[in-house]
């Protein structure tokens, strides 16, 4: 006999497995913030546009670091979280994701910190006003969803081990 609510975890995991990469994709392509400089110039940039502009501008190392921390690592984390969630359903299967997810989790908020620093720098400089845009919110939701997915996978794994 199943405990009440025991079917909620797999349903929540399934929803998060679909929603998290969707939110990450929207967070990467939609504008993160809008800068208004001296109330005459208005500029909106997505995370991918920022990385591309840094690359084209000759800041290859900075573009590579931001691209790695803000695009590649979150995408890999979502991939391994999905593998981890699916591994819980099949006891006996060992995935490398059990070792990689904690490492990727340590870096998962670095991207949010970088975006926050850019916004604070723009606002405190006095040269520009920065306003958040939908891309930032989708990006934040993907980070939160990643954490929830990992927590649900660990909960489901411990529940199966205690059976």
PDB file of C-alpha atoms in Angstrom:
ATOM      1  CA  UNK A   1       0.000   0.000   0.000  1.00  0.00           C
ATOM      2  CA  UNK A   2       1.325   3.402  -0.988  1.00  0.00           C
ATOM      3  CA  UNK A   3       1.551   6.266   1.441  1.00  0.00           C
ATOM      4  CA  UNK A   4      -0.664   9.263   0.701  1.00  0.00           C
ATOM      5  CA  UNK A   5       1.215  11.762  -1.438  1.00  0.00           C
ATOM      6  CA  UNK A   6       3.833   9.225  -2.560  1.00  0.00           C
ATOM      7  CA  UNK A   7       2.746   9.701  -6.176  1.00  0.00           C
ATOM      8  CA  UNK A   8       3.222  13.455  -5.931  1.00  0.00           C
ATOM      9  CA  UNK A   9       7.016  13.228  -5.999  1.00  0.00           C
ATOM     10  CA  UNK A  10       7.248  11.423  -9.374  1.00  0.00           C
ATOM     11  CA  UNK A  11       4.671  13.799 -10.861  1.00  0.00           C
ATOM     12  CA  UNK A  12       6.564  16.833  -9.533  1.00  0.00           C
ATOM     13  CA  UNK A  13       9.815  15.412 -10.887  1.00  0.00           C
ATOM     14  CA  UNK A  14       8.266  14.855 -14.312  1.00  0.00           C
ATOM     15  CA  UNK A  15       6.986  18.434 -14.394  1.00  0.00           C
ATOM     16  CA  UNK A  16      10.372  19.804 -13.288  1.00  0.00           C
ATOM     17  CA  UNK A  17      12.261  17.666 -15.838  1.00  0.00           C
ATOM     18  CA  UNK A  18      10.223  19.363 -18.581  1.00  0.00           C
ATOM     19  CA  UNK A  19       9.905  22.860 -17.086  1.00  0.00           C
ATOM     20  CA  UNK A  20      13.518  23.392 -16.017  1.00  0.00           C
ATOM     21  CA  UNK A  21      15.207  23.211 -19.443  1.00  0.00           C
ATOM     22  CA  UNK A  22      12.314  25.212 -20.917  1.00  0.00           C
ATOM     23  CA  UNK A  23      12.881  27.977 -18.344  1.00  0.00           C
ATOM     24  CA  UNK A  24      16.654  27.845 -18.902  1.00  0.00           C
ATOM     25  CA  UNK A  25      16.198  28.187 -22.660  1.00  0.00           C
ATOM     26  CA  UNK A  26      13.890  31.185 -22.214  1.00  0.00           C
ATOM     27  CA  UNK A  27      16.304  32.645 -19.675  1.00  0.00           C
ATOM     28  CA  UNK A  28      19.131  32.413 -22.186  1.00  0.00           C
ATOM     29  CA  UNK A  29      17.367  33.987 -25.166  1.00  0.00           C
ATOM     30  CA  UNK A  30      15.010  36.541 -23.593  1.00  0.00           C
ATOM     31  CA  UNK A  31      16.414  39.875 -22.394  1.00  0.00           C
ATOM     32  CA  UNK A  32      17.798  39.682 -18.850  1.00  0.00           C
ATOM     33  CA  UNK A  33      17.708  43.372 -18.158  1.00  0.00           C
ATOM     34  CA  UNK A  34      17.068  46.698 -19.780  1.00  0.00           C
ATOM     35  CA  UNK A  35      19.577  49.488 -19.346  1.00  0.00           C
ATOM     36  CA  UNK A  36      18.524  53.082 -19.759  1.00  0.00           C
ATOM     37  CA  UNK A  37      21.482  55.422 -20.091  1.00  0.00           C
ATOM     38  CA  UNK A  38      20.901  59.087 -19.507  1.00  0.00           C
ATOM     39  CA  UNK A  39      17.242  58.466 -20.379  1.00  0.00           C
ATOM     40  CA  UNK A  40      18.088  58.681 -24.093  1.00  0.00           C
ATOM     41  CA  UNK A  41      19.509  55.290 -24.899  1.00  0.00           C
ATOM     42  CA  UNK A  42      17.721  52.045 -24.183  1.00  0.00           C
ATOM     43  CA  UNK A  43      19.439  48.680 -24.459  1.00  0.00           C
ATOM     44  CA  UNK A  44      18.151  45.152 -23.799  1.00  0.00           C
ATOM     45  CA  UNK A  45      20.379  42.094 -23.821  1.00  0.00           C
ATOM     46  CA  UNK A  46      19.903  38.389 -23.366  1.00  0.00           C
ATOM     47  CA  UNK A  47      22.572  36.292 -21.719  1.00  0.00           C
ATOM     48  CA  UNK A  48      23.588  34.758 -25.045  1.00  0.00           C
ATOM     49  CA  UNK A  49      23.830  38.238 -26.604  1.00  0.00           C
ATOM     50  CA  UNK A  50      26.053  39.395 -23.732  1.00  0.00           C
ATOM     51  CA  UNK A  51      28.392  36.419 -24.178  1.00  0.00           C
ATOM     52  CA  UNK A  52      28.498  36.959 -27.957  1.00  0.00           C
ATOM     53  CA  UNK A  53      29.184  40.698 -27.535  1.00  0.00           C
ATOM     54  CA  UNK A  54      32.041  39.983 -25.127  1.00  0.00           C
ATOM     55  CA  UNK A  55      33.487  37.459 -27.592  1.00  0.00           C
ATOM     56  CA  UNK A  56      33.216  39.862 -30.539  1.00  0.00           C
ATOM     57  CA  UNK A  57      34.651  42.674 -28.422  1.00  0.00           C
ATOM     58  CA  UNK A  58      37.837  40.734 -27.771  1.00  0.00           C
ATOM     59  CA  UNK A  59      37.054  39.691 -24.182  1.00  0.00           C
ATOM     60  CA  UNK A  60      37.352  36.026 -25.114  1.00  0.00           C
ATOM     61  CA  UNK A  61      38.356  34.789 -21.642  1.00  0.00           C
ATOM     62  CA  UNK A  62      35.491  36.629 -19.914  1.00  0.00           C
ATOM     63  CA  UNK A  63      33.038  35.425 -22.566  1.00  0.00           C
ATOM     64  CA  UNK A  64      34.277  31.851 -22.107  1.00  0.00           C
ATOM     65  CA  UNK A  65      33.971  32.015 -18.313  1.00  0.00           C
ATOM     66  CA  UNK A  66      30.475  33.519 -18.392  1.00  0.00           C
ATOM     67  CA  UNK A  67      29.415  31.090 -21.140  1.00  0.00           C
ATOM     68  CA  UNK A  68      30.741  28.144 -19.132  1.00  0.00           C
ATOM     69  CA  UNK A  69      29.271  29.190 -15.780  1.00  0.00           C
ATOM     70  CA  UNK A  70      26.003  30.659 -17.051  1.00  0.00           C
ATOM     71  CA  UNK A  71      25.124  28.486 -20.051  1.00  0.00           C
ATOM     72  CA  UNK A  72      27.026  25.201 -20.208  1.00  0.00           C
ATOM     73  CA  UNK A  73      27.126  24.229 -16.504  1.00  0.00           C
ATOM     74  CA  UNK A  74      23.401  24.897 -15.913  1.00  0.00           C
ATOM     75  CA  UNK A  75      22.504  22.905 -19.039  1.00  0.00           C
ATOM     76  CA  UNK A  76      24.725  20.002 -17.940  1.00  0.00           C
ATOM     77  CA  UNK A  77      23.256  20.138 -14.453  1.00  0.00           C
ATOM     78  CA  UNK A  78      19.720  19.858 -15.837  1.00  0.00           C
ATOM     79  CA  UNK A  79      20.771  16.910 -18.006  1.00  0.00           C
ATOM     80  CA  UNK A  80      22.340  15.079 -15.061  1.00  0.00           C
ATOM     81  CA  UNK A  81      19.395  15.931 -12.789  1.00  0.00           C
ATOM     82  CA  UNK A  82      17.059  14.302 -15.292  1.00  0.00           C
ATOM     83  CA  UNK A  83      19.319  11.224 -15.361  1.00  0.00           C
ATOM     84  CA  UNK A  84      19.365  11.200 -11.567  1.00  0.00           C
ATOM     85  CA  UNK A  85      15.573  11.429 -11.364  1.00  0.00           C
ATOM     86  CA  UNK A  86      15.183   8.588 -13.850  1.00  0.00           C
ATOM     87  CA  UNK A  87      17.774   6.453 -12.045  1.00  0.00           C
ATOM     88  CA  UNK A  88      15.700   6.567  -8.863  1.00  0.00           C
ATOM     89  CA  UNK A  89      12.914   4.744 -10.694  1.00  0.00           C
ATOM     90  CA  UNK A  90      15.238   1.869 -11.646  1.00  0.00           C
ATOM     91  CA  UNK A  91      17.007   0.560  -8.548  1.00  0.00           C
ATOM     92  CA  UNK A  92      20.345  -1.013  -9.317  1.00  0.00           C
ATOM     93  CA  UNK A  93      21.241   1.400 -12.105  1.00  0.00           C
ATOM     94  CA  UNK A  94      24.265   3.475 -11.213  1.00  0.00           C
ATOM     95  CA  UNK A  95      24.716   6.787 -12.919  1.00  0.00           C
ATOM     96  CA  UNK A  96      27.704   9.061 -12.804  1.00  0.00           C
ATOM     97  CA  UNK A  97      25.167  11.830 -12.147  1.00  0.00           C
ATOM     98  CA  UNK A  98      25.211  10.944  -8.436  1.00  0.00           C
ATOM     99  CA  UNK A  99      28.768  12.266  -8.328  1.00  0.00           C
ATOM    100  CA  UNK A 100      28.495  15.080 -10.857  1.00  0.00           C
ATOM    101  CA  UNK A 101      25.301  16.802  -9.643  1.00  0.00           C
ATOM    102  CA  UNK A 102      26.782  17.866  -6.273  1.00  0.00           C
ATOM    103  CA  UNK A 103      29.824  19.327  -8.044  1.00  0.00           C
ATOM    104  CA  UNK A 104      27.649  21.210 -10.547  1.00  0.00           C
ATOM    105  CA  UNK A 105      25.397  22.400  -7.713  1.00  0.00           C
ATOM    106  CA  UNK A 106      28.332  24.163  -6.098  1.00  0.00           C
ATOM    107  CA  UNK A 107      28.682  26.302  -9.215  1.00  0.00           C
ATOM    108  CA  UNK A 108      24.976  26.727  -9.919  1.00  0.00           C
ATOM    109  CA  UNK A 109      24.521  30.086  -8.224  1.00  0.00           C
ATOM    110  CA  UNK A 110      27.680  31.624  -9.685  1.00  0.00           C
ATOM    111  CA  UNK A 111      25.757  32.619 -12.811  1.00  0.00           C
ATOM    112  CA  UNK A 112      23.051  34.359 -10.774  1.00  0.00           C
ATOM    113  CA  UNK A 113      25.763  36.187  -8.832  1.00  0.00           C
ATOM    114  CA  UNK A 114      27.379  37.431 -12.046  1.00  0.00           C
ATOM    115  CA  UNK A 115      24.061  38.807 -13.346  1.00  0.00           C
ATOM    116  CA  UNK A 116      23.342  40.426  -9.969  1.00  0.00           C
ATOM    117  CA  UNK A 117      26.765  42.116  -9.974  1.00  0.00           C
ATOM    118  CA  UNK A 118      26.140  43.558 -13.433  1.00  0.00           C
ATOM    119  CA  UNK A 119      22.787  44.990 -12.306  1.00  0.00           C
ATOM    120  CA  UNK A 120      24.270  46.471  -9.108  1.00  0.00           C
ATOM    121  CA  UNK A 121      27.202  47.961 -11.029  1.00  0.00           C
ATOM    122  CA  UNK A 122      24.866  49.571 -13.558  1.00  0.00           C
ATOM    123  CA  UNK A 123      22.570  50.991 -10.893  1.00  0.00           C
ATOM    124  CA  UNK A 124      25.303  52.319  -8.606  1.00  0.00           C
ATOM    125  CA  UNK A 125      27.369  53.910 -11.378  1.00  0.00           C
ATOM    126  CA  UNK A 126      24.728  56.548 -11.970  1.00  0.00           C
ATOM    127  CA  UNK A 127      25.218  56.270 -15.727  1.00  0.00           C
ATOM    128  CA  UNK A 128      22.478  53.759 -16.263  1.00  0.00           C
ATOM    129  CA  UNK A 129      19.317  52.469 -14.702  1.00  0.00           C
ATOM    130  CA  UNK A 130      18.840  48.723 -14.899  1.00  0.00           C
ATOM    131  CA  UNK A 131      15.444  47.038 -14.952  1.00  0.00           C
ATOM    132  CA  UNK A 132      14.875  43.311 -14.819  1.00  0.00           C
ATOM    133  CA  UNK A 133      13.288  41.626 -17.804  1.00  0.00           C
ATOM    134  CA  UNK A 134      11.547  38.231 -18.251  1.00  0.00           C
ATOM    135  CA  UNK A 135      14.772  36.411 -19.134  1.00  0.00           C
ATOM    136  CA  UNK A 136      16.164  37.005 -15.656  1.00  0.00           C
ATOM    137  CA  UNK A 137      13.038  35.588 -14.032  1.00  0.00           C
ATOM    138  CA  UNK A 138      13.010  32.493 -16.255  1.00  0.00           C
ATOM    139  CA  UNK A 139      16.708  32.004 -15.537  1.00  0.00           C
ATOM    140  CA  UNK A 140      16.096  32.268 -11.792  1.00  0.00           C
ATOM    141  CA  UNK A 141      13.173  29.824 -11.998  1.00  0.00           C
ATOM    142  CA  UNK A 142      15.395  27.303 -13.800  1.00  0.00           C
ATOM    143  CA  UNK A 143      17.951  27.559 -10.963  1.00  0.00           C
ATOM    144  CA  UNK A 144      15.255  27.092  -8.330  1.00  0.00           C
ATOM    145  CA  UNK A 145      13.715  24.198 -10.269  1.00  0.00           C
ATOM    146  CA  UNK A 146      17.135  22.519 -10.479  1.00  0.00           C
ATOM    147  CA  UNK A 147      17.463  22.653  -6.714  1.00  0.00           C
ATOM    148  CA  UNK A 148      13.950  21.299  -6.250  1.00  0.00           C
ATOM    149  CA  UNK A 149      14.547  18.481  -8.725  1.00  0.00           C
ATOM    150  CA  UNK A 150      17.718  17.446  -6.914  1.00  0.00           C
ATOM    151  CA  UNK A 151      15.961  17.547  -3.526  1.00  0.00           C
ATOM    152  CA  UNK A 152      13.051  15.474  -4.832  1.00  0.00           C
ATOM    153  CA  UNK A 153      15.429  12.907  -6.331  1.00  0.00           C
ATOM    154  CA  UNK A 154      17.272  12.576  -3.031  1.00  0.00           C
ATOM    155  CA  UNK A 155      13.980  12.257  -1.155  1.00  0.00           C
ATOM    156  CA  UNK A 156      12.731   9.579  -3.529  1.00  0.00           C
ATOM    157  CA  UNK A 157      16.024   7.688  -3.305  1.00  0.00           C
ATOM    158  CA  UNK A 158      16.010   7.709   0.504  1.00  0.00           C
ATOM    159  CA  UNK A 159      12.353   6.618   0.518  1.00  0.00           C
ATOM    160  CA  UNK A 160      13.184   3.647  -1.728  1.00  0.00           C
ATOM    161  CA  UNK A 161      16.168   2.699   0.435  1.00  0.00           C
ATOM    162  CA  UNK A 162      14.024   2.745   3.580  1.00  0.00           C
ATOM    163  CA  UNK A 163      11.467   0.346   2.097  1.00  0.00           C
TER     164      UNK A 163
END
